[in-house]
Amino acid sequence: MFGFENITNQNGWAMAAVGASIVFMGLVALSFVISQIHKLLKLWDDRQKIIDRFKTKVPADADVTEAVDARVYEERHLPAVDELASIYQPLIDKLEEPFKLSQLFEIANKNDVPHPHLSIQRLQEAGLLVAQGDGTFTWNKQIED
Amino acid sequence: MFDLLFQFLANTGYYLADYRNYVMLVVGCTFLYLGTAKKYEPLLLVPIGFGMLVGNIPFFKGFGIGIYESNSVLHYLYFGVTTGVYPSIVFLGLGAMTDFSSLLAQPKLMLLGAAAQMGIYFTLLGALFFGFAPKEAASIAIIGGADGPTSIFLTAKLAPHLIGPIAIAAYSYMALIPVIQPPIMLLLTSKKERLIKMPPARAVSKKELLIFPVAGVLLTCFLAPTALPLLGMLFLGNFLKECGVVNRLANTAQSAIIDTATIFLGFTVGCSTQADVFLTPKSLGIFFLGAVAFSIATASGVIFAKIMNLFLKEKINPLLGAAGVSAVPGSAREVHLMGLKADPTNFLLMHGMACNSSGVIGSAICAGILWSFFV
């Protein structure tokens, strides 16, 4: 038997369609899996950070702690850390330690200190404001000295 | 005394030979010429070509000399072919030699390896159209995967009487990649498409390379368990290479073991082309369909790459589709050369190897699928 009749009789159309679909789906699945391997590995490598993130209650006013590019400080003409410390220390002296960043922000605003968000961020990065782990902060006198 | 002399002469190859033996001897010499002078896949064509010479020396049947005589040495060596042992061992070595990092860096290129397998299924229909039995048609179709060991493996399981012509067709077309693929690539791509540059692949970590063979064997062999003898060995070889604690085993697999298997595989396949078994109208049909399979596989890969480009932001060079066939590294090299012709600064080799590697996996899955249709 020859021709299309033979293909039909031998179930050729179905074999070709099913076979092609299976190999395609198999390789698509494999390509998907291998495209995720490095992401899963990154998750695995960062597992401690992720666990810590869930374990530690993130303070509501910790938003200001996002990393800021150093260029932003320059663009906004923000003073150097020493100068900032000299501006903020009198304000912090008025607060009871430990204090919340929102309190510091509020008092800075009242005293018309420019860019309080960025300034507080910079003080944190410089280690002058130390997180206590419960959403409150203290002034690091050792660094200041 | 003269009687003894005449009896001896009557038993010599010169007396017993007919024109078919001479035809096959010429084909064998051509293989040796292509392998040695032209350096077309010499690792395959040299043992096969020499096997053709040995297999087509006429002999007096019944003495246990020929490869098809059950008590001959050649028959014992051929056992590795008919049982699928040699292809599995070749896959072990192949796995130990293959660096899958380019594939892991660009998993989307795996789709081109899948697309190139369409040649197999088109040829399955073609072989059935020309009146081949279903198992024979499946064995012929696998030539489209452009993978010699896979073709031999499947044919040994489904149509052992066709091992000779199918193996010779598969290896011949693999050797003729520089002749077959470029015109198809040129025909299906524009100059602008050939100029597309691929971005450099990202660095792949050691852990990824280590996880891949485990994920690969689980995923593919659960899908097509009949491909286990091939894919199991391929991924084992790759794991040996990547785990870094069994370098001795990996080195042996990628040198002595694969070389030994290649010698015996090539030689016995060459021997199996005994003229009276090989030179049949069916063989001619197999060669014709094999060429069709290989061409469709190349074209499918290129066309699918062009289809992918319709949806991708970062276009891929459609020449890479031609490397989706599993002729490692011949087709990747050819794609690279075509890319260089269009733009001498366009290096496609590593991207081509990604498609090639997925082609190897794809054609082995296809073999498993086709075999399972007849289990």
Short mmCIF file of C-alpha atoms in Angstrom, two decimals:
data_model
loop_
_atom_site.label_atom_id
_atom_site.label_comp_id
_atom_site.label_asym_id
_atom_site.label_seq_id
_atom_site.Cartn_x
_atom_site.Cartn_y
_atom_site.Cartn_z
CA MET A 1 0.00 0.00 0.00
CA PHE A 2 1.26 3.47 -0.90
CA GLY A 3 0.35 7.13 -0.63
CA PHE A 4 -1.94 8.90 1.78
CA GLU A 5 -3.95 5.74 2.18
CA ASN A 6 -0.94 4.01 3.72
CA ILE A 7 -0.29 6.97 6.02
CA THR A 8 -3.90 6.90 7.21
CA ASN A 9 -4.01 3.12 7.60
CA GLN A 10 -0.78 3.03 9.59
CA ASN A 11 -1.95 5.85 11.87
CA GLY A 12 0.85 8.01 10.48
CA TRP A 13 -0.89 11.37 10.90
CA ALA A 14 -1.50 10.73 14.59
CA MET A 15 2.04 9.44 15.18
CA ALA A 16 3.54 12.52 13.53
CA ALA A 17 1.28 14.99 15.31
CA VAL A 18 1.59 13.38 18.76
CA GLY A 19 5.32 12.74 18.41
CA ALA A 20 6.07 16.30 17.30
CA SER A 21 3.93 17.75 20.08
CA ILE A 22 5.54 15.60 22.78
CA VAL A 23 9.11 16.43 21.79
CA PHE A 24 8.23 20.10 21.53
CA MET A 25 6.53 20.19 24.90
CA GLY A 26 9.35 18.19 26.48
CA LEU A 27 12.01 20.59 25.27
CA VAL A 28 9.90 23.64 26.14
CA ALA A 29 9.53 22.25 29.67
CA LEU A 30 13.26 21.55 29.89
CA SER A 31 14.13 25.02 28.61
CA PHE A 32 11.77 26.54 31.18
CA VAL A 33 13.34 24.51 33.97
CA ILE A 34 16.89 25.41 32.99
CA SER A 35 15.93 29.07 32.64
CA GLN A 36 14.83 29.00 36.28
CA ILE A 37 17.82 27.11 37.72
CA HIS A 38 19.97 30.20 38.23
CA LYS A 39 17.05 32.07 39.82
CA LEU A 40 16.39 29.20 42.21
CA LEU A 41 20.08 29.01 43.04
CA LYS A 42 20.12 32.75 43.78
CA LEU A 43 17.15 32.29 46.08
CA TRP A 44 18.94 29.42 47.80
CA ASP A 45 22.12 31.43 48.21
CA ASP A 46 20.13 34.34 49.67
CA ARG A 47 17.98 32.10 51.86
CA GLN A 48 19.34 33.54 55.11
CA LYS A 49 18.49 37.08 54.05
CA ILE A 50 14.99 36.00 53.05
CA ILE A 51 14.43 34.14 56.31
CA ASP A 52 15.69 37.15 58.26
CA ARG A 53 13.37 39.41 56.32
CA PHE A 54 10.38 37.33 57.37
CA LYS A 55 11.61 36.87 60.95
CA THR A 56 12.35 40.54 61.64
CA LYS A 57 9.36 42.81 61.88
CA VAL A 58 10.08 45.57 59.44
CA PRO A 59 9.46 48.99 61.04
CA ALA A 60 6.90 51.11 59.28
CA ASP A 61 9.23 54.04 59.04
CA ALA A 62 12.07 52.00 57.63
CA ASP A 63 11.09 53.10 54.13
CA VAL A 64 13.62 55.85 54.34
CA THR A 65 16.38 53.27 54.63
CA GLU A 66 16.38 52.37 50.94
CA ALA A 67 19.82 52.72 49.40
CA VAL A 68 20.39 56.04 47.76
CA ASP A 69 22.96 56.67 45.10
CA ALA A 70 25.83 58.89 46.33
CA ARG A 71 25.28 61.12 43.30
CA VAL A 72 21.84 62.05 44.62
CA TYR A 73 23.46 63.56 47.72
CA GLU A 74 25.75 65.64 45.55
CA GLU A 75 22.92 66.74 43.26
CA ARG A 76 20.84 67.91 46.22
CA HIS A 77 23.85 69.74 47.68
CA LEU A 78 23.52 67.78 50.89
CA PRO A 79 26.18 68.66 53.49
CA ALA A 80 28.89 66.21 54.44
CA VAL A 81 28.17 63.67 57.18
CA ASP A 82 30.06 65.65 59.84
CA GLU A 83 28.08 68.75 59.07
CA LEU A 84 24.82 66.80 59.03
CA ALA A 85 25.70 65.27 62.40
CA SER A 86 26.26 68.72 63.86
CA ILE A 87 22.83 69.80 62.56
CA TYR A 88 20.97 66.71 63.76
CA GLN A 89 22.60 66.11 67.13
CA PRO A 90 20.87 69.06 68.83
CA LEU A 91 17.55 67.81 67.43
CA ILE A 92 18.18 64.28 68.69
CA ASP A 93 19.12 65.65 72.11
CA LYS A 94 15.56 66.93 72.34
CA LEU A 95 14.20 63.39 71.73
CA GLU A 96 14.20 60.62 74.26
CA GLU A 97 16.36 57.67 73.19
CA PRO A 98 15.51 55.31 71.62
CA PHE A 99 13.42 57.29 69.17
CA LYS A 100 11.51 56.59 66.00
CA LEU A 101 12.73 57.95 62.67
CA SER A 102 9.30 59.46 62.17
CA GLN A 103 9.90 61.55 65.33
CA LEU A 104 13.26 62.70 64.03
CA PHE A 105 11.74 63.47 60.65
CA GLU A 106 8.98 65.48 62.34
CA ILE A 107 11.35 67.55 64.44
CA ALA A 108 13.66 68.14 61.45
CA ASN A 109 10.69 69.40 59.46
CA LYS A 110 9.62 71.71 62.26
CA ASN A 111 13.12 73.21 62.30
CA ASP A 112 13.12 73.66 58.50
CA VAL A 113 16.13 71.38 57.99
CA PRO A 114 16.40 70.77 54.19
CA HIS A 115 16.00 67.24 52.74
CA PRO A 116 15.24 65.44 56.02
CA HIS A 117 14.61 62.09 54.31
CA LEU A 118 17.92 62.06 52.52
CA SER A 119 19.75 63.46 55.50
CA ILE A 120 18.40 60.80 57.87
CA GLN A 121 19.22 58.19 55.24
CA ARG A 122 22.76 59.45 55.04
CA LEU A 123 23.17 59.45 58.81
CA GLN A 124 21.97 55.86 58.87
CA GLU A 125 24.40 54.82 56.15
CA ALA A 126 27.19 56.53 58.04
CA GLY A 127 26.29 54.45 61.11
CA LEU A 128 25.33 57.46 63.21
CA LEU A 129 21.74 56.28 63.55
CA VAL A 130 21.69 52.71 64.85
CA ALA A 131 18.60 50.52 64.44
CA GLN A 132 17.57 48.73 67.64
CA GLY A 133 15.65 46.05 65.74
CA ASP A 134 12.24 47.11 67.05
CA GLY A 135 11.72 50.09 64.78
CA THR A 136 13.54 52.54 67.05
CA PHE A 137 16.96 54.13 66.70
CA THR A 138 19.71 55.54 68.88
CA TRP A 139 22.47 58.06 68.19
CA ASN A 140 25.88 56.42 67.86
CA LYS A 141 28.05 58.56 70.08
CA GLN A 142 31.17 56.47 69.47
CA ILE A 143 31.31 57.28 65.76
CA GLU A 144 30.47 60.86 66.45
CA ASP A 145 33.46 61.07 68.78
CA MET B 1 47.62 -30.70 -7.55
CA PHE B 2 45.82 -28.60 -10.16
CA ASP B 3 42.50 -29.62 -8.68
CA LEU B 4 43.64 -28.27 -5.32
CA LEU B 5 44.85 -25.07 -6.95
CA PHE B 6 41.57 -24.59 -8.85
CA GLN B 7 39.60 -25.34 -5.70
CA PHE B 8 41.60 -22.70 -3.87
CA LEU B 9 41.11 -20.18 -6.67
CA ALA B 10 37.38 -20.89 -6.68
CA ASN B 11 37.27 -19.86 -3.05
CA THR B 12 39.12 -16.56 -3.52
CA GLY B 13 37.38 -13.22 -3.46
CA TYR B 14 38.44 -12.54 -7.06
CA TYR B 15 36.41 -15.51 -8.26
CA LEU B 16 33.40 -15.00 -5.97
CA ALA B 17 33.01 -11.23 -6.49
CA ASP B 18 30.19 -9.81 -8.57
CA TYR B 19 29.62 -6.23 -9.73
CA ARG B 20 27.77 -5.28 -6.51
CA ASN B 21 30.86 -5.98 -4.44
CA TYR B 22 32.88 -3.67 -6.67
CA VAL B 23 30.24 -0.96 -6.38
CA MET B 24 30.41 -1.12 -2.58
CA LEU B 25 34.22 -1.21 -2.64
CA VAL B 26 34.16 2.01 -4.66
CA VAL B 27 31.73 3.54 -2.14
CA GLY B 28 34.03 2.45 0.70
CA CYS B 29 37.04 4.04 -1.02
CA THR B 30 35.00 7.21 -1.52
CA PHE B 31 34.27 7.31 2.20
CA LEU B 32 37.97 6.88 2.97
CA TYR B 33 38.81 9.63 0.49
CA LEU B 34 36.21 12.03 1.96
CA GLY B 35 37.35 11.25 5.48
CA THR B 36 41.09 11.51 4.94
CA ALA B 37 41.58 13.95 2.02
CA LYS B 38 38.55 16.19 2.55
CA LYS B 39 38.43 15.70 6.34
CA TYR B 40 34.62 15.31 6.28
CA GLU B 41 33.83 13.76 9.69
CA PRO B 42 36.98 11.58 9.56
CA LEU B 43 36.28 9.95 12.94
CA LEU B 44 33.19 8.36 11.40
CA LEU B 45 33.92 8.00 7.72
CA VAL B 46 37.33 6.35 8.11
CA PRO B 47 36.16 3.36 10.22
CA ILE B 48 32.95 3.06 8.19
CA GLY B 49 34.80 3.27 4.88
CA PHE B 50 37.31 0.65 5.94
CA GLY B 51 34.49 -1.51 7.26
CA MET B 52 32.87 -1.30 3.82
CA LEU B 53 36.03 -2.65 2.26
CA VAL B 54 36.23 -5.51 4.76
CA GLY B 55 32.51 -6.29 4.56
CA ASN B 56 32.50 -6.46 0.78
CA ILE B 57 35.34 -8.84 0.24
CA PRO B 58 33.50 -11.89 -1.07
CA PHE B 59 33.95 -15.14 0.87
CA PHE B 60 32.74 -18.69 0.86
CA LYS B 61 29.64 -18.72 3.01
CA GLY B 62 29.31 -21.15 5.92
CA PHE B 63 32.82 -20.70 7.31
CA GLY B 64 31.76 -18.20 9.95
CA ILE B 65 33.47 -15.22 8.33
CA GLY B 66 30.80 -12.72 7.39
CA ILE B 67 29.11 -10.29 9.73
CA TYR B 68 25.71 -11.93 9.17
CA GLU B 69 26.99 -15.43 10.05
CA SER B 70 26.07 -16.22 13.61
CA ASN B 71 29.41 -17.68 14.72
CA SER B 72 31.77 -15.13 13.18
CA VAL B 73 34.00 -12.67 15.04
CA LEU B 74 32.47 -9.79 13.10
CA HIS B 75 29.04 -10.95 14.17
CA TYR B 76 30.08 -10.79 17.83
CA LEU B 77 31.43 -7.27 17.31
CA TYR B 78 28.19 -6.38 15.50
CA PHE B 79 26.31 -7.44 18.63
CA GLY B 80 27.08 -4.00 20.07
CA VAL B 81 25.21 -2.42 17.18
CA THR B 82 22.19 -4.71 17.07
CA THR B 83 21.60 -4.44 20.80
CA GLY B 84 22.16 -0.67 20.94
CA VAL B 85 25.20 -1.01 23.23
CA TYR B 86 27.60 1.07 21.13
CA PRO B 87 25.22 4.03 20.67
CA SER B 88 24.68 4.16 24.43
CA ILE B 89 28.42 4.13 25.08
CA VAL B 90 28.93 6.84 22.45
CA PHE B 91 26.32 8.93 24.25
CA LEU B 92 28.21 8.48 27.53
CA GLY B 93 31.34 9.88 25.92
CA LEU B 94 29.36 12.62 24.19
CA GLY B 95 27.91 13.71 27.52
CA ALA B 96 31.37 13.77 29.06
CA MET B 97 32.60 15.97 26.22
CA THR B 98 29.66 18.36 25.99
CA ASP B 99 29.68 21.74 27.66
CA PHE B 100 26.05 22.72 28.18
CA SER B 101 26.89 26.20 29.49
CA SER B 102 25.91 27.94 26.25
CA LEU B 103 22.53 26.20 26.37
CA LEU B 104 22.01 27.06 30.04
CA ALA B 105 22.85 30.68 29.30
CA GLN B 106 20.25 30.89 26.52
CA PRO B 107 17.48 28.36 27.16
CA LYS B 108 15.27 29.83 24.44
CA LEU B 109 17.67 28.39 21.86
CA MET B 110 16.50 24.97 22.98
CA LEU B 111 13.32 25.61 21.02
CA LEU B 112 15.34 25.58 17.81
CA GLY B 113 16.54 22.09 18.72
CA ALA B 114 12.90 21.10 19.10
CA ALA B 115 11.87 22.70 15.80
CA ALA B 116 14.60 20.90 13.88
CA GLN B 117 13.09 17.58 14.96
CA MET B 118 10.12 18.29 12.71
CA GLY B 119 12.15 16.81 9.89
CA ILE B 120 11.80 13.45 11.61
CA TYR B 121 8.02 13.53 11.60
CA PHE B 122 7.69 14.86 8.05
CA THR B 123 9.94 12.02 6.91
CA LEU B 124 7.88 9.53 8.87
CA LEU B 125 4.92 10.57 6.75
CA GLY B 126 7.07 10.52 3.61
CA ALA B 127 8.32 7.00 4.28
CA LEU B 128 4.80 5.76 4.92
CA PHE B 129 3.72 7.51 1.71
CA PHE B 130 6.30 5.52 -0.24
CA GLY B 131 4.99 2.26 1.18
CA PHE B 132 7.48 1.49 3.95
CA ALA B 133 6.16 -0.48 6.93
CA PRO B 134 5.57 1.68 10.04
CA LYS B 135 8.64 0.42 11.94
CA GLU B 136 10.83 0.90 8.88
CA ALA B 137 9.35 4.36 8.33
CA ALA B 138 10.14 5.36 11.93
CA SER B 139 13.71 4.11 11.55
CA ILE B 140 14.18 6.05 8.32
CA ALA B 141 12.58 9.16 9.81
CA ILE B 142 15.11 9.34 12.64
CA ILE B 143 17.81 10.13 10.04
CA GLY B 144 16.27 13.63 10.15
CA GLY B 145 17.70 13.98 13.65
CA ALA B 146 21.15 13.87 12.01
CA ASP B 147 22.44 11.74 14.83
CA GLY B 148 24.20 8.55 13.80
CA PRO B 149 24.14 6.70 17.14
CA THR B 150 20.47 7.58 17.70
CA SER B 151 19.57 6.37 14.20
CA ILE B 152 21.41 3.11 14.78
CA PHE B 153 19.87 2.67 18.21
CA LEU B 154 16.30 3.08 16.99
CA THR B 155 16.81 1.03 13.85
CA ALA B 156 18.33 -1.80 15.91
CA LYS B 157 15.14 -1.83 17.96
CA LEU B 158 12.58 -1.41 15.19
CA ALA B 159 14.03 -2.56 11.86
CA PRO B 160 17.39 -4.30 12.40
CA HIS B 161 17.52 -5.43 8.76
CA LEU B 162 17.90 -1.75 7.76
CA ILE B 163 20.77 -0.84 10.10
CA GLY B 164 23.34 -0.78 7.28
CA PRO B 165 21.61 1.61 4.87
CA ILE B 166 20.19 3.82 7.63
CA ALA B 167 23.51 4.15 9.44
CA ILE B 168 25.35 4.87 6.22
CA ALA B 169 22.71 7.43 5.18
CA ALA B 170 22.80 9.13 8.59
CA TYR B 171 26.58 9.33 8.73
CA SER B 172 26.86 10.33 5.07
CA TYR B 173 24.54 13.27 5.52
CA MET B 174 26.30 14.26 8.73
CA ALA B 175 29.55 14.30 6.76
CA LEU B 176 27.90 16.26 3.96
CA ILE B 177 26.65 19.05 6.21
CA PRO B 178 28.93 21.60 4.47
CA VAL B 179 27.24 20.67 1.20
CA ILE B 180 23.59 20.25 2.29
CA GLN B 181 22.99 22.98 4.85
CA PRO B 182 24.43 26.22 3.38
CA PRO B 183 22.11 26.40 0.33
CA ILE B 184 19.07 25.86 2.56
CA MET B 185 20.25 28.53 5.00
CA LEU B 186 20.91 30.98 2.16
CA LEU B 187 17.55 30.27 0.57
CA LEU B 188 15.56 30.84 3.75
CA THR B 189 17.32 33.87 5.22
CA SER B 190 17.87 37.43 4.03
CA LYS B 191 21.21 39.21 4.25
CA LYS B 192 19.76 41.42 6.99
CA GLU B 193 18.77 38.37 9.05
CA ARG B 194 22.19 36.80 8.66
CA LEU B 195 23.73 39.98 10.04
CA ILE B 196 21.84 39.75 13.34
CA LYS B 197 24.35 39.64 16.18
CA MET B 198 23.68 37.55 19.22
CA PRO B 199 24.37 39.11 22.62
CA PRO B 200 27.19 37.54 24.63
CA ALA B 201 25.94 34.72 26.81
CA ARG B 202 25.80 35.26 30.57
CA ALA B 203 28.23 33.44 32.81
CA VAL B 204 26.90 30.11 34.03
CA SER B 205 27.72 28.96 37.53
CA LYS B 206 29.20 25.57 38.38
CA LYS B 207 26.09 24.72 40.40
CA GLU B 208 23.87 25.23 37.34
CA LEU B 209 26.08 22.96 35.27
CA LEU B 210 25.87 20.35 38.02
CA ILE B 211 22.10 20.52 38.41
CA PHE B 212 21.39 20.42 34.66
CA PRO B 213 22.20 16.73 34.00
CA VAL B 214 20.09 15.69 37.00
CA ALA B 215 17.15 17.88 35.99
CA GLY B 216 17.62 16.85 32.36
CA VAL B 217 17.60 13.11 32.95
CA LEU B 218 14.60 13.31 35.26
CA LEU B 219 12.54 15.49 32.97
CA THR B 220 13.32 13.86 29.64
CA CYS B 221 13.37 10.24 30.76
CA PHE B 222 10.14 10.56 32.69
CA LEU B 223 8.65 11.88 29.45
CA ALA B 224 10.13 9.20 27.19
CA PRO B 225 11.49 6.31 29.29
CA THR B 226 12.42 4.45 26.11
CA ALA B 227 15.12 7.08 25.55
CA LEU B 228 16.81 6.04 28.82
CA PRO B 229 19.68 4.08 27.23
CA LEU B 230 20.68 7.19 25.30
CA LEU B 231 19.73 10.11 27.53
CA GLY B 232 20.62 8.30 30.75
CA MET B 233 24.13 7.77 29.46
CA LEU B 234 24.39 11.27 27.99
CA PHE B 235 23.50 12.94 31.25
CA LEU B 236 25.62 10.48 33.27
CA GLY B 237 28.63 11.40 31.14
CA ASN B 238 27.88 15.09 31.63
CA PHE B 239 27.50 14.68 35.39
CA LEU B 240 30.84 12.87 35.55
CA LYS B 241 32.40 15.85 33.79
CA GLU B 242 30.73 18.56 35.83
CA CYS B 243 30.85 17.09 39.34
CA GLY B 244 34.63 17.45 39.38
CA VAL B 245 35.27 14.56 41.77
CA VAL B 246 35.60 11.75 39.21
CA ASN B 247 37.89 13.35 36.66
CA ARG B 248 39.48 10.00 35.90
CA LEU B 249 36.13 8.54 34.88
CA ALA B 250 35.17 11.64 32.91
CA ASN B 251 38.50 11.66 31.08
CA THR B 252 38.17 7.97 30.23
CA ALA B 253 34.59 8.41 29.04
CA GLN B 254 35.50 11.31 26.77
CA SER B 255 38.55 9.62 25.30
CA ALA B 256 39.18 5.87 25.50
CA ILE B 257 35.58 4.72 25.90
CA ILE B 258 33.98 6.84 23.17
CA ASP B 259 36.92 6.20 20.84
CA THR B 260 36.68 2.43 21.30
CA ALA B 261 32.92 2.49 20.76
CA THR B 262 33.28 4.72 17.70
CA ILE B 263 35.84 2.38 16.13
CA PHE B 264 33.68 -0.72 16.61
CA LEU B 265 30.47 1.08 15.73
CA GLY B 266 31.86 2.58 12.53
CA PHE B 267 33.72 -0.52 11.49
CA THR B 268 30.88 -2.98 12.02
CA VAL B 269 28.32 -0.66 10.44
CA GLY B 270 30.66 -0.45 7.44
CA CYS B 271 30.98 -4.25 7.40
CA SER B 272 27.20 -4.57 7.51
CA THR B 273 26.95 -3.00 4.06
CA GLN B 274 27.59 -6.38 2.47
CA ALA B 275 26.58 -5.87 -1.17
CA ASP B 276 23.91 -8.58 -1.37
CA VAL B 277 22.16 -7.14 1.73
CA PHE B 278 22.86 -3.45 1.11
CA LEU B 279 22.35 -2.85 -2.60
CA THR B 280 18.59 -3.04 -2.80
CA PRO B 281 15.92 -0.63 -4.07
CA LYS B 282 14.95 -0.07 -0.43
CA SER B 283 18.41 1.32 0.30
CA LEU B 284 18.03 3.84 -2.51
CA GLY B 285 14.67 4.87 -1.06
CA ILE B 286 16.28 5.25 2.37
CA PHE B 287 19.03 7.47 0.96
CA PHE B 288 16.48 9.64 -0.83
CA LEU B 289 14.25 9.96 2.25
CA GLY B 290 17.30 10.56 4.46
CA ALA B 291 18.30 13.55 2.33
CA VAL B 292 14.72 14.83 2.51
CA ALA B 293 14.67 14.34 6.31
CA PHE B 294 17.93 16.19 6.80
CA SER B 295 16.90 19.07 4.54
CA ILE B 296 13.49 19.46 6.20
CA ALA B 297 15.11 19.37 9.64
CA THR B 298 17.48 22.19 8.65
CA ALA B 299 14.67 24.21 7.08
CA SER B 300 12.34 23.69 10.07
CA GLY B 301 14.94 25.08 12.45
CA VAL B 302 15.59 28.16 10.32
CA ILE B 303 11.88 28.86 9.72
CA PHE B 304 11.09 28.44 13.42
CA ALA B 305 13.83 30.92 14.34
CA LYS B 306 12.20 33.42 11.97
CA ILE B 307 8.82 32.78 13.60
CA MET B 308 10.36 33.31 17.04
CA ASN B 309 11.74 36.65 15.84
CA LEU B 310 8.19 37.86 15.25
CA PHE B 311 7.60 37.70 19.00
CA LEU B 312 11.03 38.37 20.49
CA LYS B 313 12.29 41.83 21.40
CA GLU B 314 15.88 40.68 21.11
CA LYS B 315 16.03 38.97 17.70
CA ILE B 316 17.95 35.76 17.18
CA ASN B 317 19.99 35.03 14.09
CA PRO B 318 17.84 32.55 12.10
CA LEU B 319 20.94 30.76 10.84
CA LEU B 320 21.08 29.21 14.30
CA GLY B 321 17.97 27.20 13.46
CA ALA B 322 20.08 25.04 11.16
CA ALA B 323 22.20 24.03 14.15
CA GLY B 324 19.10 22.56 15.79
CA VAL B 325 19.91 19.25 14.13
CA SER B 326 22.06 17.16 16.40
CA ALA B 327 25.13 16.83 14.18
CA VAL B 328 27.63 18.00 16.80
CA PRO B 329 29.62 20.11 16.13
CA GLY B 330 29.36 20.07 12.33
CA SER B 331 26.18 22.07 11.95
CA ALA B 332 27.18 24.63 14.62
CA ARG B 333 30.44 25.11 12.76
CA GLU B 334 28.59 25.56 9.47
CA VAL B 335 26.26 28.14 11.01
CA HIS B 336 29.29 29.95 12.41
CA LEU B 337 30.96 30.02 9.00
CA MET B 338 27.78 31.31 7.33
CA GLY B 339 27.56 34.04 9.96
CA LEU B 340 31.19 34.99 9.36
CA LYS B 341 30.58 35.19 5.62
CA ALA B 342 27.83 37.73 6.19
CA ASP B 343 29.79 39.67 8.80
CA PRO B 344 33.36 38.73 9.76
CA THR B 345 32.75 40.01 13.29
CA ASN B 346 29.65 37.87 13.90
CA PHE B 347 30.62 34.83 15.97
CA LEU B 348 27.81 32.30 16.25
CA LEU B 349 29.72 29.18 17.25
CA MET B 350 28.80 29.07 20.94
CA HIS B 351 25.17 29.93 20.21
CA GLY B 352 25.16 27.23 17.54
CA MET B 353 26.52 24.74 20.08
CA ALA B 354 23.56 25.54 22.34
CA CYS B 355 21.16 24.59 19.52
CA ASN B 356 23.27 21.55 18.70
CA SER B 357 23.17 20.28 22.29
CA SER B 358 19.42 20.65 22.43
CA GLY B 359 19.22 18.86 19.07
CA VAL B 360 21.04 15.87 20.58
CA ILE B 361 18.57 15.75 23.44
CA GLY B 362 15.63 16.33 21.09
CA SER B 363 16.53 13.58 18.64
CA ALA B 364 17.09 11.09 21.48
CA ILE B 365 13.64 11.98 22.86
CA CYS B 366 12.20 11.50 19.36
CA ALA B 367 13.83 8.07 19.14
CA GLY B 368 12.27 7.18 22.49
CA ILE B 369 8.87 8.44 21.40
CA LEU B 370 8.96 6.55 18.09
CA TRP B 371 10.07 3.36 19.81
CA SER B 372 7.32 3.70 22.40
CA PHE B 373 4.73 3.93 19.60
CA PHE B 374 5.58 0.34 18.68
CA VAL B 375 6.15 -1.15 22.13
#
